[in-house]
Coordinates of C-alpha atoms and ligand atoms in Angstrom, one line a residue:
M1 CA 8.7 -65.8 32.7
S2 CA 7.1 -68.5 34.8
I3 CA 3.5 -69.5 34.4
K4 CA 2.8 -67.9 37.7
T5 CA 4.3 -64.6 36.6
K6 CA 2.5 -64.8 33.3
S7 CA -0.8 -65.5 35.1
T8 CA -0.1 -62.5 37.4
D9 CA 0.5 -60.4 34.2
L10 CA -2.8 -61.7 32.7
R11 CA -4.7 -60.8 35.8
R12 CA -3.3 -57.3 35.8
R13 CA -4.2 -56.8 32.2
M14 CA -7.7 -58.1 32.9
R15 CA -8.0 -55.8 35.9
D16 CA -7.1 -52.8 33.7
A17 CA -9.5 -53.8 31.0
L18 CA -12.4 -54.5 33.4
Q19 CA -12.2 -51.1 35.0
G20 CA -14.0 -49.7 31.9
G21 CA -13.9 -45.9 31.8
G22 CA -12.7 -45.7 35.4
T23 CA -14.2 -44.7 38.7
Q24 CA -15.4 -41.3 37.8
A25 CA -17.1 -42.3 34.6
I26 CA -18.7 -45.3 36.4
E27 CA -20.0 -42.9 39.2
K28 CA -21.5 -40.7 36.5
Q29 CA -23.2 -43.7 34.9
K30 CA -24.6 -44.8 38.3
A31 CA -25.8 -41.2 39.1
T32 CA -28.1 -41.4 36.1
G33 CA -29.7 -44.6 37.5
K34 CA -27.9 -46.9 35.0
L35 CA -25.9 -50.1 35.6
T36 CA -22.6 -50.6 33.9
A37 CA -22.3 -52.8 30.8
R38 CA -21.1 -55.9 32.7
E39 CA -23.5 -55.4 35.6
R40 CA -26.3 -55.4 33.0
I41 CA -25.1 -58.6 31.4
I42 CA -24.7 -60.4 34.7
A43 CA -28.2 -59.2 35.9
L44 CA -29.8 -60.6 32.7
L45 CA -28.0 -63.9 32.3
D46 CA -28.1 -67.0 34.5
P47 CA -25.7 -66.7 37.5
K48 CA -22.1 -67.5 36.6
S49 CA -23.0 -68.3 33.0
F50 CA -21.4 -65.2 31.3
H51 CA -18.2 -65.8 29.4
E52 CA -16.5 -62.7 28.0
Y53 CA -14.5 -62.6 24.8
D54 CA -12.3 -59.9 23.1
L55 CA -11.6 -58.2 26.4
F56 CA -8.2 -57.1 25.1
V57 CA -9.3 -55.7 21.8
E58 CA -7.9 -52.2 21.2
H59 CA -9.4 -49.3 19.3
A60 CA -8.0 -48.5 15.8
G61 CA -8.4 -44.7 16.0
K62 CA -5.3 -42.7 14.9
D63 CA -6.5 -39.2 14.4
F64 CA -7.2 -36.4 16.9
D65 CA -4.7 -37.9 19.4
M66 CA -6.7 -41.1 19.6
D67 CA -3.5 -43.2 19.3
K68 CA -2.5 -41.9 22.7
K69 CA -5.8 -43.1 24.3
Y70 CA -6.5 -46.4 26.0
L71 CA -10.2 -47.4 25.6
P72 CA -10.7 -50.7 27.5
G73 CA -12.4 -53.3 25.4
D74 CA -13.1 -50.5 22.9
G75 CA -16.3 -49.6 24.7
V76 CA -18.2 -52.8 24.3
V77 CA -18.5 -56.0 26.2
T78 CA -19.3 -59.2 24.3
G79 CA -19.8 -62.8 25.2
T80 CA -22.0 -65.8 25.6
G81 CA -24.1 -67.2 28.4
T82 CA -27.5 -68.6 29.2
I83 CA -31.0 -67.3 30.1
N84 CA -33.3 -69.9 31.8
G85 CA -30.7 -72.4 30.6
Y86 CA -31.0 -71.3 26.9
P87 CA -27.8 -70.3 25.2
V88 CA -27.5 -66.7 24.0
C89 CA -24.9 -64.4 22.5
I90 CA -24.8 -60.9 23.9
Y91 CA -23.1 -57.5 23.7
A92 CA -23.4 -54.4 25.8
Q93 CA -22.0 -51.0 24.9
D94 CA -20.0 -49.5 27.7
F95 CA -21.0 -45.8 28.0
T96 CA -18.1 -45.2 30.5
V97 CA -15.6 -45.8 27.7
A98 CA -15.8 -42.9 25.1
G99 CA -19.5 -42.7 25.6
G100 CA -19.9 -46.2 24.2
S101 CA -19.3 -44.7 20.8
L102 CA -18.9 -47.1 17.9
G103 CA -15.5 -47.2 16.3
F104 CA -14.0 -49.8 13.9
M105 CA -12.9 -52.4 16.5
H106 CA -16.0 -51.8 18.6
A107 CA -18.1 -52.7 15.6
K108 CA -15.8 -55.7 14.8
K109 CA -16.5 -57.1 18.3
I110 CA -20.2 -56.8 17.8
T111 CA -20.2 -58.3 14.3
K112 CA -18.1 -61.2 15.6
I113 CA -20.5 -62.1 18.3
M114 CA -23.4 -61.7 15.8
D115 CA -21.6 -64.1 13.5
H116 CA -21.3 -66.6 16.4
A117 CA -25.0 -66.3 17.1
M118 CA -25.8 -67.1 13.5
K119 CA -23.4 -70.1 13.4
L120 CA -24.6 -71.4 16.8
K121 CA -28.2 -70.6 15.9
V122 CA -28.9 -68.9 19.2
P123 CA -30.5 -65.5 20.0
I124 CA -28.4 -62.4 19.9
I125 CA -29.1 -59.7 22.5
G126 CA -27.7 -56.2 22.1
I127 CA -27.7 -53.7 24.9
N128 CA -27.4 -50.2 23.4
D129 CA -25.9 -47.3 25.4
S130 CA -23.9 -45.1 23.1
G131 CA -23.2 -41.7 21.7
G132 CA -23.3 -43.2 18.2
A133 CA -20.7 -43.3 15.5
R134 CA -17.3 -42.5 17.0
I135 CA -16.7 -39.1 15.5
Q136 CA -12.8 -39.4 15.5
E137 CA -12.9 -42.6 13.5
G138 CA -14.9 -41.1 10.6
V139 CA -16.0 -43.4 7.8
N140 CA -14.7 -46.5 9.7
S141 CA -17.5 -46.0 12.3
L142 CA -20.1 -45.7 9.5
A143 CA -18.7 -48.9 8.0
G144 CA -19.1 -50.6 11.3
Y145 CA -22.8 -49.7 11.5
G146 CA -23.3 -50.9 7.9
D147 CA -21.7 -54.2 8.8
I148 CA -24.1 -54.5 11.8
F149 CA -27.2 -53.6 9.7
Y150 CA -26.2 -56.2 7.1
R151 CA -26.0 -58.9 9.7
N152 CA -29.2 -57.8 11.4
T153 CA -30.9 -58.4 8.0
Q154 CA -29.3 -61.7 7.3
A155 CA -30.2 -62.9 10.8
S156 CA -33.8 -61.7 10.5
G157 CA -36.1 -64.7 10.7
V158 CA -33.2 -67.1 11.4
I159 CA -32.4 -66.3 15.1
P160 CA -34.3 -64.1 17.5
Q161 CA -32.7 -60.6 17.7
I162 CA -33.4 -58.6 20.9
S163 CA -32.4 -55.0 21.4
V164 CA -32.3 -53.3 24.8
I165 CA -32.0 -49.6 24.8
L166 CA -30.4 -48.5 28.1
G167 CA -29.1 -45.1 27.3
P168 CA -28.8 -42.9 24.3
C169 CA -29.1 -44.6 20.9
A170 CA -28.7 -41.7 18.5
G171 CA -28.2 -41.2 14.8
G172 CA -28.0 -44.2 12.5
A173 CA -27.4 -46.3 15.5
V174 CA -31.2 -46.6 15.9
Y175 CA -31.4 -48.7 12.8
S176 CA -29.9 -51.8 14.2
P177 CA -32.6 -52.0 16.9
A178 CA -35.2 -51.1 14.2
L179 CA -34.1 -54.1 12.2
T180 CA -34.3 -56.5 15.2
D181 CA -37.4 -58.4 16.4
F182 CA -38.0 -57.0 19.9
V183 CA -36.9 -53.6 21.3
F184 CA -37.0 -53.1 25.1
V185 CA -37.0 -49.6 26.6
V186 CA -36.8 -48.3 30.2
D187 CA -38.5 -45.2 31.4
K188 CA -36.2 -42.1 31.8
I189 CA -33.2 -44.1 30.6
S190 CA -33.8 -45.0 27.0
K191 CA -33.4 -42.3 24.3
M192 CA -33.7 -43.0 20.6
F193 CA -33.7 -40.5 17.8
I194 CA -32.1 -39.9 14.4
T195 CA -31.3 -36.3 15.1
G196 CA -31.2 -34.9 18.6
P197 CA -32.8 -31.8 20.1
E198 CA -29.7 -29.6 19.2
V199 CA -29.9 -30.4 15.5
I200 CA -33.7 -30.0 15.4
K201 CA -33.3 -26.6 17.0
T202 CA -30.7 -25.5 14.6
V203 CA -32.4 -26.8 11.4
L204 CA -36.0 -26.3 12.3
G205 CA -36.0 -23.8 15.2
E206 CA -38.1 -26.3 17.2
E207 CA -37.4 -26.9 20.9
I208 CA -37.9 -30.2 22.5
S209 CA -36.3 -32.2 25.3
M210 CA -34.6 -35.6 24.6
E211 CA -37.3 -37.3 26.7
E212 CA -40.1 -35.8 24.7
L213 CA -38.4 -36.4 21.4
G214 CA -37.4 -40.0 21.9
G215 CA -37.8 -41.2 25.4
A216 CA -39.1 -44.7 26.4
R217 CA -42.8 -43.7 26.5
V218 CA -42.6 -42.0 23.1
H219 CA -41.4 -45.2 21.5
A220 CA -43.7 -47.5 23.5
E221 CA -46.9 -45.4 22.9
I222 CA -46.5 -43.2 19.8
T223 CA -43.9 -44.6 17.3
G224 CA -44.3 -48.3 18.1
N225 CA -40.5 -48.7 17.8
A226 CA -40.4 -50.3 21.2
H227 CA -42.2 -53.5 22.1
F228 CA -41.7 -53.6 25.8
F229 CA -41.7 -50.7 28.3
A230 CA -40.2 -51.1 31.8
E231 CA -39.9 -48.8 34.9
S232 CA -36.4 -50.1 35.7
E233 CA -33.5 -52.0 34.2
Q234 CA -34.3 -55.0 36.5
E235 CA -37.9 -55.1 35.3
C236 CA -36.7 -54.9 31.7
F237 CA -34.4 -57.9 32.3
D238 CA -37.3 -59.9 33.8
Q239 CA -39.3 -59.1 30.7
I240 CA -36.5 -60.4 28.5
K241 CA -36.3 -63.6 30.5
Q242 CA -40.0 -64.1 30.1
L243 CA -39.9 -63.5 26.4
V244 CA -37.1 -66.0 25.9
S245 CA -39.2 -68.6 27.6
F246 CA -41.9 -68.3 24.9
I247 CA -39.8 -68.3 21.7
P248 CA -37.6 -71.0 20.1
W249 CA -33.8 -70.4 19.8
N250 CA -33.9 -70.4 16.0
N251 CA -36.1 -70.9 13.0
I252 CA -35.5 -74.7 12.9
K253 CA -36.7 -75.4 16.4
K254 CA -40.1 -75.1 18.0
A255 CA -40.6 -73.3 21.3
D256 CA -40.1 -75.5 24.3
T257 CA -43.2 -77.0 25.8
F258 CA -44.1 -76.5 29.4
P259 CA -46.2 -78.5 31.8
K260 CA -49.9 -78.1 31.0
K261 CA -51.9 -75.8 33.3
N262 CA -55.6 -75.0 33.4
P263 CA -56.8 -71.4 33.1
K264 CA -57.9 -69.6 36.3
T265 CA -61.6 -70.1 35.5
R266 CA -62.8 -68.7 38.8
K267 CA -61.3 -65.3 37.9
Y268 CA -61.9 -65.4 34.1
K269 CA -65.4 -66.8 33.3
I270 CA -65.5 -67.0 29.5
E271 CA -69.3 -66.9 29.3
E272 CA -69.5 -63.7 31.3
I273 CA -66.8 -61.7 29.5
I274 CA -68.7 -60.8 26.3
P275 CA -71.7 -58.5 27.1
S276 CA -75.0 -59.4 25.5
D277 CA -75.3 -55.9 23.9
P278 CA -73.1 -56.2 20.8
K279 CA -72.2 -52.5 21.1
T280 CA -70.8 -52.8 24.7
P281 CA -67.0 -53.1 24.8
Y282 CA -65.0 -55.7 26.8
D283 CA -61.4 -56.4 27.3
V284 CA -60.4 -59.1 24.8
R285 CA -57.3 -60.0 27.0
D286 CA -59.7 -61.5 29.5
V287 CA -60.9 -63.9 26.8
I288 CA -57.3 -64.9 26.1
R289 CA -56.7 -65.3 29.9
A290 CA -59.9 -67.4 30.2
I291 CA -58.5 -69.8 27.5
V292 CA -54.8 -70.2 28.1
D293 CA -52.6 -72.1 30.5
D294 CA -52.5 -70.5 34.0
S295 CA -54.3 -67.4 32.4
E296 CA -50.8 -66.1 31.6
F297 CA -50.7 -63.8 28.7
F298 CA -47.4 -62.1 27.8
E299 CA -48.5 -59.0 25.9
I300 CA -46.3 -57.3 23.3
Q301 CA -46.6 -53.6 22.4
E302 CA -49.2 -53.1 25.0
L303 CA -49.2 -49.4 24.9
Y304 CA -49.1 -49.0 21.1
A305 CA -52.1 -49.3 18.7
A306 CA -54.1 -50.8 21.6
N307 CA -57.0 -51.5 19.2
I308 CA -55.2 -54.7 18.4
V309 CA -53.7 -57.0 21.0
I310 CA -50.7 -59.3 20.3
G311 CA -48.6 -61.5 22.5
F312 CA -47.7 -65.0 23.6
A313 CA -49.4 -67.5 25.8
R314 CA -49.4 -71.3 26.1
L315 CA -52.2 -73.8 25.3
E316 CA -51.6 -77.2 26.9
G317 CA -48.0 -76.2 27.3
Q318 CA -47.3 -75.1 23.8
T319 CA -46.5 -71.5 22.8
V320 CA -49.2 -69.8 20.7
G321 CA -49.1 -66.3 19.2
F322 CA -52.4 -64.4 19.8
V323 CA -53.7 -61.7 17.6
A324 CA -57.0 -60.2 18.9
N325 CA -59.2 -57.2 18.1
Q326 CA -59.6 -55.1 21.2
P327 CA -63.3 -53.8 21.3
M328 CA -62.3 -51.6 24.2
V329 CA -60.2 -49.3 22.0
L330 CA -61.7 -47.8 18.8
A331 CA -64.1 -50.8 18.7
G332 CA -61.1 -53.0 17.7
V333 CA -60.9 -51.6 14.1
L334 CA -57.9 -52.2 11.9
D335 CA -56.1 -49.0 11.1
V336 CA -52.6 -48.0 9.9
D337 CA -50.9 -48.7 13.2
S338 CA -52.8 -51.7 14.3
S339 CA -52.3 -53.3 10.8
D340 CA -48.5 -52.7 11.1
K341 CA -48.4 -54.1 14.6
A342 CA -50.4 -57.2 13.7
A343 CA -48.6 -58.0 10.4
R344 CA -45.2 -57.8 11.9
F345 CA -46.1 -60.1 14.7
I346 CA -47.8 -62.6 12.4
R347 CA -44.6 -62.7 10.3
Y348 CA -42.5 -63.2 13.5
C349 CA -44.6 -66.2 14.6
N350 CA -44.5 -67.7 11.1
A351 CA -40.7 -67.3 10.9
F352 CA -40.3 -69.0 14.2
N353 CA -42.8 -71.8 14.0
I354 CA -45.2 -70.4 16.5
P355 CA -48.9 -71.3 15.8
L356 CA -51.3 -68.4 15.4
C357 CA -54.6 -67.9 17.1
T358 CA -56.7 -65.0 16.0
L359 CA -59.7 -63.7 18.0
V360 CA -62.1 -61.7 15.9
D361 CA -64.5 -58.9 16.9
L362 CA -64.2 -55.8 14.7
P363 CA -66.4 -53.5 12.6
G364 CA -63.7 -53.5 9.8
Y365 CA -61.0 -51.1 8.7
L366 CA -61.2 -47.5 10.1
P367 CA -62.8 -45.1 7.7
G368 CA -61.7 -41.5 7.4
I369 CA -59.7 -39.0 5.4
E370 CA -56.8 -39.1 7.9
Q371 CA -56.5 -42.9 7.6
E372 CA -56.9 -42.9 3.8
H373 CA -54.2 -40.3 3.4
A374 CA -52.0 -42.1 5.9
G375 CA -52.0 -45.1 3.6
V376 CA -54.5 -47.5 5.2
I377 CA -54.7 -49.3 1.9
R378 CA -51.0 -50.2 2.0
H379 CA -50.8 -50.8 5.7
G380 CA -54.0 -52.7 5.8
A381 CA -52.7 -54.9 3.0
K382 CA -49.8 -56.0 5.3
V383 CA -52.3 -58.0 7.4
L384 CA -53.7 -59.8 4.4
Y385 CA -50.2 -60.5 3.1
A386 CA -48.9 -61.7 6.5
Y387 CA -51.7 -64.1 7.1
S388 CA -51.8 -65.4 3.6
E389 CA -48.1 -66.0 3.6
A390 CA -48.1 -67.8 7.0
T391 CA -47.8 -71.6 6.9
V392 CA -47.8 -72.2 10.7
P393 CA -51.1 -73.6 12.1
K394 CA -53.6 -70.8 11.9
I395 CA -56.7 -71.0 14.1
T396 CA -59.4 -68.3 14.1
L397 CA -62.3 -67.7 16.5
I398 CA -65.0 -65.2 15.6
M399 CA -66.5 -64.0 18.8
R400 CA -68.8 -61.2 17.7
K401 CA -68.5 -58.8 14.8
A402 CA -66.6 -59.8 11.7
Y403 CA -67.7 -57.2 9.1
G404 CA -66.4 -56.4 5.7
G405 CA -62.6 -56.4 5.0
G406 CA -62.1 -57.1 8.7
Y407 CA -63.8 -60.5 8.3
I408 CA -61.4 -61.4 5.5
A409 CA -58.3 -59.9 7.0
M410 CA -58.5 -61.5 10.4
C411 CA -57.4 -64.9 9.2
S412 CA -60.5 -66.1 7.5
H413 CA -60.6 -69.4 5.6
H414 CA -60.0 -67.5 2.5
L415 CA -56.5 -66.6 3.7
K416 CA -56.0 -70.2 4.4
A417 CA -56.8 -70.4 8.1
D418 CA -56.7 -74.1 9.1
F419 CA -59.7 -74.0 11.4
V420 CA -62.3 -71.2 11.9
F421 CA -64.7 -71.4 14.8
A422 CA -67.5 -69.0 15.7
W423 CA -69.4 -68.5 18.9
P424 CA -73.3 -68.2 18.5
T425 CA -72.8 -64.5 19.1
A426 CA -70.8 -64.1 15.9
E427 CA -72.1 -61.7 13.2
I428 CA -70.5 -62.1 9.8
A429 CA -71.6 -59.6 7.2
V430 CA -70.4 -57.1 4.6
M431 CA -71.1 -54.3 7.1
G432 CA -73.0 -53.6 10.3
P433 CA -76.8 -53.9 10.2
E434 CA -77.5 -50.1 10.5
G435 CA -75.3 -49.1 7.6
A436 CA -76.4 -52.0 5.4
A437 CA -80.1 -51.4 6.0
N438 CA -79.7 -47.7 5.1
I439 CA -78.2 -48.7 1.8
I440 CA -80.1 -51.7 0.5
F441 CA -83.5 -50.6 1.8
R442 CA -83.1 -46.9 1.1
K443 CA -86.1 -46.7 -1.2
E444 CA -88.4 -48.6 1.1
I445 CA -87.3 -46.5 4.1
N446 CA -87.7 -43.1 2.2
S447 CA -91.0 -43.9 0.8
A448 CA -92.5 -45.3 4.0
E449 CA -95.2 -43.5 5.9
N450 CA -93.0 -43.8 9.0
P451 CA -89.4 -44.0 7.8
E452 CA -88.0 -44.5 11.3
E453 CA -90.2 -47.4 12.0
M454 CA -89.4 -48.9 8.5
R455 CA -85.7 -48.5 9.2
R456 CA -86.0 -50.3 12.5
Q457 CA -87.9 -53.1 10.8
K458 CA -85.4 -53.4 8.0
I459 CA -82.4 -53.4 10.4
K460 CA -84.2 -56.3 12.3
E461 CA -84.7 -58.1 9.1
Y462 CA -81.1 -57.7 8.1
K463 CA -79.9 -58.8 11.5
K464 CA -82.0 -61.9 11.4
K465 CA -80.6 -62.8 8.0
F466 CA -76.9 -62.0 8.5
A467 CA -76.1 -61.1 12.1
N468 CA -75.2 -64.7 13.0
P469 CA -72.6 -67.3 12.1
Y470 CA -75.0 -69.7 10.3
V471 CA -74.9 -68.2 6.8
A472 CA -71.1 -68.4 6.8
A473 CA -71.3 -71.9 8.3
A474 CA -73.7 -73.0 5.5
Y475 CA -71.0 -72.3 3.0
G476 CA -68.3 -74.0 5.1
Y477 CA -66.5 -70.8 5.9
I478 CA -66.9 -71.7 9.6
D479 CA -65.8 -75.2 10.6
A480 CA -67.8 -75.3 13.8
V481 CA -70.1 -73.0 15.8
I482 CA -69.1 -73.6 19.4
E483 CA -70.2 -72.5 22.8
P484 CA -67.8 -70.1 24.5
A485 CA -67.1 -72.7 27.3
E486 CA -65.9 -75.2 24.7
T487 CA -63.3 -72.8 23.3
R488 CA -60.2 -74.1 25.1
I489 CA -61.1 -77.7 24.2
F490 CA -61.5 -76.9 20.5
L491 CA -58.4 -74.8 20.2
A492 CA -56.2 -77.2 22.1
H493 CA -57.4 -80.1 20.0
V494 CA -56.8 -78.5 16.6
L495 CA -53.4 -77.2 17.9
E496 CA -52.4 -80.7 18.8
I497 CA -53.5 -82.3 15.5
S498 CA -51.8 -79.5 13.6
N499 CA -48.4 -80.3 15.1
N500 CA -47.0 -81.8 11.9
K501 CA -48.7 -79.3 9.5
T502 CA -46.7 -78.8 6.3
E503 CA -47.5 -76.5 3.5
S504 CA -45.4 -75.7 0.4
P505 CA -45.6 -72.1 -0.8
P506 CA -44.7 -71.6 -4.5
H507 CA -41.0 -71.3 -5.1
K508 CA -39.8 -67.7 -5.1
K509 CA -36.8 -65.7 -4.0
H510 CA -39.1 -63.6 -1.8
G511 CA -42.4 -61.9 -2.1
I512 CA -42.9 -58.2 -2.3
P513 CA -45.0 -57.4 0.8
P514 CA -46.6 -53.9 1.0
F515 CA -43.8 -52.5 3.2
Ligands
HXC1 C1 -16.9 -39.9 20.2 C2 -18.3 -39.5 22.0 C3 -19.4 -39.6 21.2 C4 -19.2 -39.8 19.8 C5 -20.0 -39.2 23.2 N1 -18.7 -39.2 23.2 N2 -20.5 -39.4 21.9 N3 -17.0 -39.7 21.5 N4 -17.9 -40.0 19.3 N5 -20.2 -40.0 19.0 C6 -17.8 -39.1 24.4 C7 -17.8 -37.7 24.9 O1 -16.8 -36.9 24.2 C8 -17.4 -37.9 26.3 O2 -16.0 -38.1 26.3 C9 -18.1 -39.2 26.7 O3 -18.4 -39.8 25.4 C10 -19.4 -39.0 27.4 O4 -20.2 -38.1 26.6 P1 -20.9 -36.8 27.3 O5 -21.3 -35.9 26.2 O6 -20.0 -36.3 28.4 O7 -22.1 -37.5 28.0 P2 -23.6 -37.0 28.2 O8 -23.6 -35.6 28.7 O9 -24.3 -38.0 29.0 O10 -24.2 -36.9 26.7 C11 -24.4 -38.1 26.0 C12 -24.8 -37.8 24.5 C13 -23.8 -36.8 23.9 C14 -26.2 -37.2 24.5 C15 -24.9 -39.1 23.8 O11 -22.5 -37.3 24.1 C16 -24.0 -36.7 22.4 O12 -24.8 -35.9 22.0 N6 -23.1 -37.3 21.7 C17 -23.1 -37.2 20.2 C18 -24.3 -37.9 19.7 C19 -24.3 -38.0 18.2 O13 -24.7 -37.0 17.5 N7 -23.6 -39.0 17.7 C20 -23.3 -39.1 16.2 C21 -24.6 -39.6 15.6 S1 -24.3 -39.8 13.9 P3 -15.0 -37.7 27.5 O14 -13.7 -38.1 27.1 O15 -15.3 -36.2 27.7 O16 -15.5 -38.5 28.7 C22 -24.2 -41.4 13.7 C23 -24.1 -41.8 12.3 C24 -24.2 -43.2 12.2 O17 -24.3 -42.1 14.7 C25 -24.8 -43.5 10.9 C26 -25.0 -45.0 10.7 C27 -25.8 -45.2 9.5

């Protein structure tokens, strides 16, 4: 055969493989508002950067007449490309081929591209759209998942792992995304659950739709399994591109620096954001926007545990991970969910060399039977652990309340923050003035002629003594009391001088965090 004939043969083979599940299956896919696997990859990566591998891989199923079936690419597309010029490894399950179900060779393709990502030290992106373990391939499908989970775990903290749920992701399949760093979901398209509505009805007699059980909103708002929620696939791809611009390719590098930009100070006036009444809430995201470059804050898990805010921004061009109490929601308390949310993010930033900036305004951990029984002790401890363990530059700003355990947990000097600043509005105490006065002055209040008047007086006395940053500053627990308008200058300065920070934690295989 001549080269020309062989090339023609190659093109024919490629054409056959690239047709995926065929016209009918593709039409069905489109009718549900979904792109095909290759269209998704092309929409996400830089134009013309995608290079596909293992196009001619064939499935290994023998039973149930599978040996007579042709499954192009075995239902998954894998390759490499770039996003904003950064290299990435990627795979996308092709639902048009056997429902994107995961058989032995399908899994081999995924683990091969994951191994490449680890060797090349670049992010791995997985687009999930699958009916789960390929039933006809039995234990080999389960083995495939196990091989993926193992690699997810090995890659954790080494390269960024991004999961995009663009279709069903059922059964054990959900555990690969759950092991990765960032999970993206799209409204009405993403569905994640361990057991679907049918099984739930059979076993428990409960009826629920797929959307209500494990739709995008459920995971973005209730379970916290998803980190980013989008209205469309295109919006989701734009979010991924934005995320990738903030994070380094791997745990050896630092995130790229960008040209410095001033915040939009006309829109976000830092002195006017915090109300003078300490009980009036405000949106802490406006404080972040008033400080950071171009007032651009890329929020993560915006819809989940909104009493804490996490996300990336840049200060003088450098990526910073922000953790901030949100006084607008539950007064910014730490509870089970917000502790989990913050702790995981702190560990991400630490693993990937991203400095942490913590903004504090909280009355403490949330009291109550429900929280105690839900394990607020264990979950709350995750924040202490994550901050104490982190060796990246840690900068803290106390804006208003820093009471009790909340003061310690929100990256105080005692957990080895590098720099702690406070505004003059800061109140650092074991608890709020009302609660404290009621306890320590109980006798005086009860025996007073006018107990109410005495209570007011004692609260005032307590406030004067403790509701300020100066007692903590006198012990050196605050490095500088600064005016709000000086915040950006101070943060940018300490960030710059912390660039070469090194810290050597004690040698250990790994710690035992309160998972
Ligand atoms: C083999 C599968 C499949 C599977 C779907 N297909 N799931 N083939 N194994 N797991 C095939 C269908 O037979 C069909 O083939 C094609 O994919 C499209 O599926 P439809 O059902 O027609 O699509 P749709 O109506 O959109 O429904 C999608 C679905 C449904 C909700 C995902 O297919 C479904 O419920 N599938 C089973 C989900 C599941 O329970 N999976 C196993 C989970 S257990 P044809 O040839 O007709 O086009 C698991 C264990 C892993 O994953 C444990 C790891 C630790």
